[in-house]
Short mmCIF file of C-alpha atoms and ligand atoms in Angstrom, two decimals:
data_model
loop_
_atom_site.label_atom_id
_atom_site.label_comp_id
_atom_site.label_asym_id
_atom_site.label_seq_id
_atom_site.Cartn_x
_atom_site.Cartn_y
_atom_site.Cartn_z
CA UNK A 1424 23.52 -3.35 12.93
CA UNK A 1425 21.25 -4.91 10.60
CA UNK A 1426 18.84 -7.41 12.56
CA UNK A 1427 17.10 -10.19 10.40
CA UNK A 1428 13.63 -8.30 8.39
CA UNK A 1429 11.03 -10.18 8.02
CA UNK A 1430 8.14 -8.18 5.52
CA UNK A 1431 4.57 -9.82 5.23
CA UNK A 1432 2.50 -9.55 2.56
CA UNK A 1433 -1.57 -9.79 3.48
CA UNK A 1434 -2.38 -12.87 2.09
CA UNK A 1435 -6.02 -12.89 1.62
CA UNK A 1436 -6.86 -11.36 -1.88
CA UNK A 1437 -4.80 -9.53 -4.13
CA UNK A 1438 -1.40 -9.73 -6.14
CA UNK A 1439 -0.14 -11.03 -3.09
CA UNK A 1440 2.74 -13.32 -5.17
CA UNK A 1441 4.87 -10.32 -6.99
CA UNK A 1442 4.75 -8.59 -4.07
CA UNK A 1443 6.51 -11.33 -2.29
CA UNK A 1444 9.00 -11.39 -5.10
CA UNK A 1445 9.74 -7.84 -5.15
CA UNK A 1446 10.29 -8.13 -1.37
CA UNK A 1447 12.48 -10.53 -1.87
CA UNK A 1448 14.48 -9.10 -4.63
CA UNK A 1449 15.36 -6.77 -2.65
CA UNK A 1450 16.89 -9.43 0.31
CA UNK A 1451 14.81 -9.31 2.74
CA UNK A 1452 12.76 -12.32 3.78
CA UNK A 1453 9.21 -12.44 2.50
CA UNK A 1454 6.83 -14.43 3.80
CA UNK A 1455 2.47 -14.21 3.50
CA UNK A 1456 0.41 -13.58 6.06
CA UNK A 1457 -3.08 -15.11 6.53
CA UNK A 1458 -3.45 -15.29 10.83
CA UNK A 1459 -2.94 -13.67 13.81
CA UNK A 1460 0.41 -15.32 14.76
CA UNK A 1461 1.80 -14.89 11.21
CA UNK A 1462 0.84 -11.13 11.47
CA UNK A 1463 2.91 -11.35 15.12
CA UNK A 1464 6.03 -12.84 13.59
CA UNK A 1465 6.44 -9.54 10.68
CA UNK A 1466 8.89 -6.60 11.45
CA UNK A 1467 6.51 -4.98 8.20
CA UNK A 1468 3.83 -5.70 6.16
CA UNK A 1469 2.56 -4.88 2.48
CA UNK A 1470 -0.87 -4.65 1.48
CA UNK A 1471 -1.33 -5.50 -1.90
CA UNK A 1472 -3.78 -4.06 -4.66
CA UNK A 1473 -6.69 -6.34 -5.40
CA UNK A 1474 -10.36 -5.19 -3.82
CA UNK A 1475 -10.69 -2.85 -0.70
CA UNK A 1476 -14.36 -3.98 0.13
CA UNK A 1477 -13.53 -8.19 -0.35
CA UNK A 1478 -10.23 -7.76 1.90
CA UNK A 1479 -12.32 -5.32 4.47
CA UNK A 1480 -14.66 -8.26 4.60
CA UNK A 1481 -12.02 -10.93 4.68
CA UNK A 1482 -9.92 -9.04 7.68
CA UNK A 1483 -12.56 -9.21 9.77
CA UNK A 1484 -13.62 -12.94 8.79
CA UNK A 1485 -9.73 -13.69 9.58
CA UNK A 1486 -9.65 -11.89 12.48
CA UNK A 1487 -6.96 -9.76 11.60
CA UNK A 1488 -8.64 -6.38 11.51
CA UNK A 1489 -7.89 -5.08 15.31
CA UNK A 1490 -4.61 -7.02 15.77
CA UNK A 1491 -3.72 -5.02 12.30
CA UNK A 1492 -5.15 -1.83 13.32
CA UNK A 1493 -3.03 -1.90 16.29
CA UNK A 1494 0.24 -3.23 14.86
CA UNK A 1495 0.38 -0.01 12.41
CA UNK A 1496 -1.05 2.46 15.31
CA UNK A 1497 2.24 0.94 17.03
CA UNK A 1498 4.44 2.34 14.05
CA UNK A 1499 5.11 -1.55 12.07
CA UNK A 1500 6.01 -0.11 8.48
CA UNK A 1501 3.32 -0.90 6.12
CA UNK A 1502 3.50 -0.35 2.27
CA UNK A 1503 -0.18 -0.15 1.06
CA UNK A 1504 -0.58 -0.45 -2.89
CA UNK A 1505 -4.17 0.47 -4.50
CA UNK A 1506 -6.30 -1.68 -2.46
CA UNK A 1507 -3.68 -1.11 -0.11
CA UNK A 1508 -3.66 2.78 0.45
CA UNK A 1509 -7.46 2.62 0.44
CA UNK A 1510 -7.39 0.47 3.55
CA UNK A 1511 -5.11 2.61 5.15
CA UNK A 1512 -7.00 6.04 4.55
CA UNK A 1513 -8.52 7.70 7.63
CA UNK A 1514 -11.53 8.39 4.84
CA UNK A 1515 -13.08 6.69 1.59
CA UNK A 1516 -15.22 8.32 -1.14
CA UNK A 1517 -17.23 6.28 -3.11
CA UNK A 1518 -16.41 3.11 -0.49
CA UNK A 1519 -18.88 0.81 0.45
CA UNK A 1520 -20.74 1.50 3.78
CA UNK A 1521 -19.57 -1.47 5.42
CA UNK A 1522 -16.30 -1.42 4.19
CA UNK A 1523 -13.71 -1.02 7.62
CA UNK A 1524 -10.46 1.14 7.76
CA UNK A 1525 -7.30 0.45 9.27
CA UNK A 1526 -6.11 3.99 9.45
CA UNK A 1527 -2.38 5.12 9.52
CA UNK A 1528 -2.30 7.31 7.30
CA UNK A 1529 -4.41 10.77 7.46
CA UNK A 1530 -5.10 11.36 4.32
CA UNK A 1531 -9.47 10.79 2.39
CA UNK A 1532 -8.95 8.37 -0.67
CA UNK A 1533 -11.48 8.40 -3.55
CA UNK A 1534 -12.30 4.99 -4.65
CA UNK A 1535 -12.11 3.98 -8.04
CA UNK A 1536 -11.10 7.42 -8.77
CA UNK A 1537 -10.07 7.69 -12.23
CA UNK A 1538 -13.17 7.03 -13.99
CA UNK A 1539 -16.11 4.25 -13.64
CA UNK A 1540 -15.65 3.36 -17.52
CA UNK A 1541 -11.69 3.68 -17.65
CA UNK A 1542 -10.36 0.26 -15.84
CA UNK A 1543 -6.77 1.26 -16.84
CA UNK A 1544 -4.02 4.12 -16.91
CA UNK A 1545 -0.15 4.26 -17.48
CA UNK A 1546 1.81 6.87 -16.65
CA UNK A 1547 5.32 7.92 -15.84
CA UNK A 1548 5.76 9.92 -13.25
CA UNK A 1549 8.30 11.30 -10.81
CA UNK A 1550 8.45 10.12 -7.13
CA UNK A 1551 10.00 12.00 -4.29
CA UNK A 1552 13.03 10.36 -2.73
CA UNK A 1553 13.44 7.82 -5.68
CA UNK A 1554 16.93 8.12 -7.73
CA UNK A 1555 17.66 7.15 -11.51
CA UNK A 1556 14.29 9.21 -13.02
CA UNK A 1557 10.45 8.56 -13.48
CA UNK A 1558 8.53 5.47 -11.94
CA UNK A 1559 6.31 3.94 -15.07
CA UNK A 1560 2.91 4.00 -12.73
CA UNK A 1561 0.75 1.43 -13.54
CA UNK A 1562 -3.12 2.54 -12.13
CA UNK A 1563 -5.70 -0.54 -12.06
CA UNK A 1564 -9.47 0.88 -11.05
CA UNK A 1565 -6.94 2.93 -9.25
CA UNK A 1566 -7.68 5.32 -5.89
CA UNK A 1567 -6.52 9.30 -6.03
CA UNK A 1568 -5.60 10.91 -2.75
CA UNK A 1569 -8.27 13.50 -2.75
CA UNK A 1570 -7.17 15.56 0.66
CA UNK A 1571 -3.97 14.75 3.00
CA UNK A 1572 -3.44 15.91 6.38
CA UNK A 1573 -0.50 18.29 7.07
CA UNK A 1574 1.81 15.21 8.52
CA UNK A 1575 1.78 13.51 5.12
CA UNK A 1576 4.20 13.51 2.74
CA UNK A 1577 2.69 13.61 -0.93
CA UNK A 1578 5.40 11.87 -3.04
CA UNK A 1579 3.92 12.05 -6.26
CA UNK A 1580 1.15 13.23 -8.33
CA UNK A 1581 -0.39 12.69 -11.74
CA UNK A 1582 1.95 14.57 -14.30
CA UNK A 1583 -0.12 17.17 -17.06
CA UNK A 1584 -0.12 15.09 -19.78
CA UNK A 1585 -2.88 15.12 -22.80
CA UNK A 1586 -4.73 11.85 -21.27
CA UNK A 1587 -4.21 12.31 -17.56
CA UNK A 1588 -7.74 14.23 -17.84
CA UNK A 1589 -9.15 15.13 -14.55
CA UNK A 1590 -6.47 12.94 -13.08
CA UNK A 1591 -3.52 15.42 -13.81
CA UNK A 1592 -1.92 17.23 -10.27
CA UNK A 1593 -3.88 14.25 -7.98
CA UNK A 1594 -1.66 12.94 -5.36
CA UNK A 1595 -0.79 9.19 -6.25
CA UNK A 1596 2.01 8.52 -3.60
CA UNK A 1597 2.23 9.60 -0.17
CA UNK A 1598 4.32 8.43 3.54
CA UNK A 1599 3.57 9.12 7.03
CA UNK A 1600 5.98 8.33 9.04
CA UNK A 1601 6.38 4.37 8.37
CA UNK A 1602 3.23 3.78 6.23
CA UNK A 1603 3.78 4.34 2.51
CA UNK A 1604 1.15 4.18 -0.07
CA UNK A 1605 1.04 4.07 -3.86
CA UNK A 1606 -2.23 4.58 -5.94
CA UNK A 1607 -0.24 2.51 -8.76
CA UNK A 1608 1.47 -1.04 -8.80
CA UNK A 1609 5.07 -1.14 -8.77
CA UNK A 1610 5.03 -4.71 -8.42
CA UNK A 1611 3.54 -5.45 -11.97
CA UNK A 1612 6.14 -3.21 -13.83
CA UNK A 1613 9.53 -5.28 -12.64
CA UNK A 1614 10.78 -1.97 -11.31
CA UNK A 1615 11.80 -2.96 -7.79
CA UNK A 1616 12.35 0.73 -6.71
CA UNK A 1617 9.55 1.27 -4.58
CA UNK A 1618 10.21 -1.78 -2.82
CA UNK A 1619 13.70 -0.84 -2.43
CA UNK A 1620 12.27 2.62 -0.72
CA UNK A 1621 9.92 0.21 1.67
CA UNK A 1622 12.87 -1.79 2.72
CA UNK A 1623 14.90 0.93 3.11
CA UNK A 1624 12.06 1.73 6.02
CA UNK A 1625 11.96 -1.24 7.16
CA UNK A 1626 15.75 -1.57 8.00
CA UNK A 1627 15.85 1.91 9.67
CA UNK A 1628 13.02 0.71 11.93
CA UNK A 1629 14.23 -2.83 12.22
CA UNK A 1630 13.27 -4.17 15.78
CA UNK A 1631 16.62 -4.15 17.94
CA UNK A 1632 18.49 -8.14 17.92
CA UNK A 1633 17.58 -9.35 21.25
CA UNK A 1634 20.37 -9.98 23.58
CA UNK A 1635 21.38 -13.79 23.55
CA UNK A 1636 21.60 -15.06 26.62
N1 LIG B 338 -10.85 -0.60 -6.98
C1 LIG B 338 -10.21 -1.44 -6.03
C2 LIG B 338 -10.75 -1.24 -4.62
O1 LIG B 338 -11.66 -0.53 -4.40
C3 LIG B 338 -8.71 -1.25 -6.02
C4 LIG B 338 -8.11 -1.77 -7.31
C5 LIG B 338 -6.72 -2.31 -7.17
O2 LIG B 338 -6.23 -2.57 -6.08
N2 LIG B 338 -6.12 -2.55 -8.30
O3 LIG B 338 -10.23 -1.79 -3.71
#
């Protein structure tokens, strides 16, 4: 039984639009969320890249931070991408002070981890449970997963490769249980795989139909 998905995508800051259209691609219904009540009406949510500390800020200004924290303590699959995985880190290096977690996954992200002076970096790079060969990983100011607790699943790291530099073995993908993050932006290289994997999730844990009647 397949009920009706519904997948958010955080609406606040970010690359919120090609997320909604690799969501969709992949037939489920996508839909942004900006409130409370929209966050209510999700079966699963994506959080897209964009800037950790602005959508921190804009959670809390929205009034979404608790109602979020406690929707993905309550096991609602989330897909966190850059900005994403960085708001759902149980730690942050290099974060701003003020800058507020949402936890779900237990793993310490460092923030704009691949260099101050290098904005950019393009890799391909094999990810754990995808078929038909290597994701092309697009990294934008770009976390690293710099420690992950034993209940997470590292999915992918930087290959060795003459200009991953200091990047090369870091973890760049990782699930636990129904939160999956990426370090890199599927969504920006037309590659709908990833968001085929998240929808996969979503459908196993799709809330049951309720009874008519
Ligand atoms: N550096 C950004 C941050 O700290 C993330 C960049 C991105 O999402 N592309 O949130």
């Amino acid at each position: 039984m397949t009920g009706l998905n519904t997948v958010g995508v955080l609406a606040l800051q970010g690359d919120v639009r090609e997320h909604l259209a690799a969501l969709t691609a992949c037939g489920v219904r996508a839909v942004p969320v900006r409130r409370p009540a929209e966050l209510d009406a999700v079966d699963a949510l994506v959080l897209p890249g964009g800037e950790s500390t602005t959508m921190s800020r804009l959670l809390e200004t929205f009034e979404l931070l608790e109602p979020l924290r406690r929707r993905i303590a309550d096991g609602m699959p989330t897909y966190g991408s850059c900005a994403g995985m960085i708001l759902l880190a149980r730690e942050v290096l290099d974060g701003r002070p003020d800058q507020r977690q949402l936890g779900g996954l237990d793993v310490v992200v460092r923030r704009n981890a691949f260099g101050r002076q290098v904005d950019s970096f393009e890799t391909d790079l094999e990810l754990a449970g995808l078929p038909d060969g290597p994701v092309h990983a697009v990294f934008i100011r770009a976390p690293w997963v710099e420690s992950a607790g034993s209940g997470v699943e590292v999915l992918a790291t930087v290959p060795r490769r003459p200009e991953a530099g200091a990047a090369e073995g870091r973890i760049v993908a990782v699930r636990q249980g129904m939160v999956l993050a990426t370090a890199f932006h599927p969504e920006l290289t037309g590659d709908g795989r990833v968001h085929r994997l998240f929808c996969d999730l979503v459908r196993g844990a799709a809330r049951p139909t309720r009874a008519v009647g």
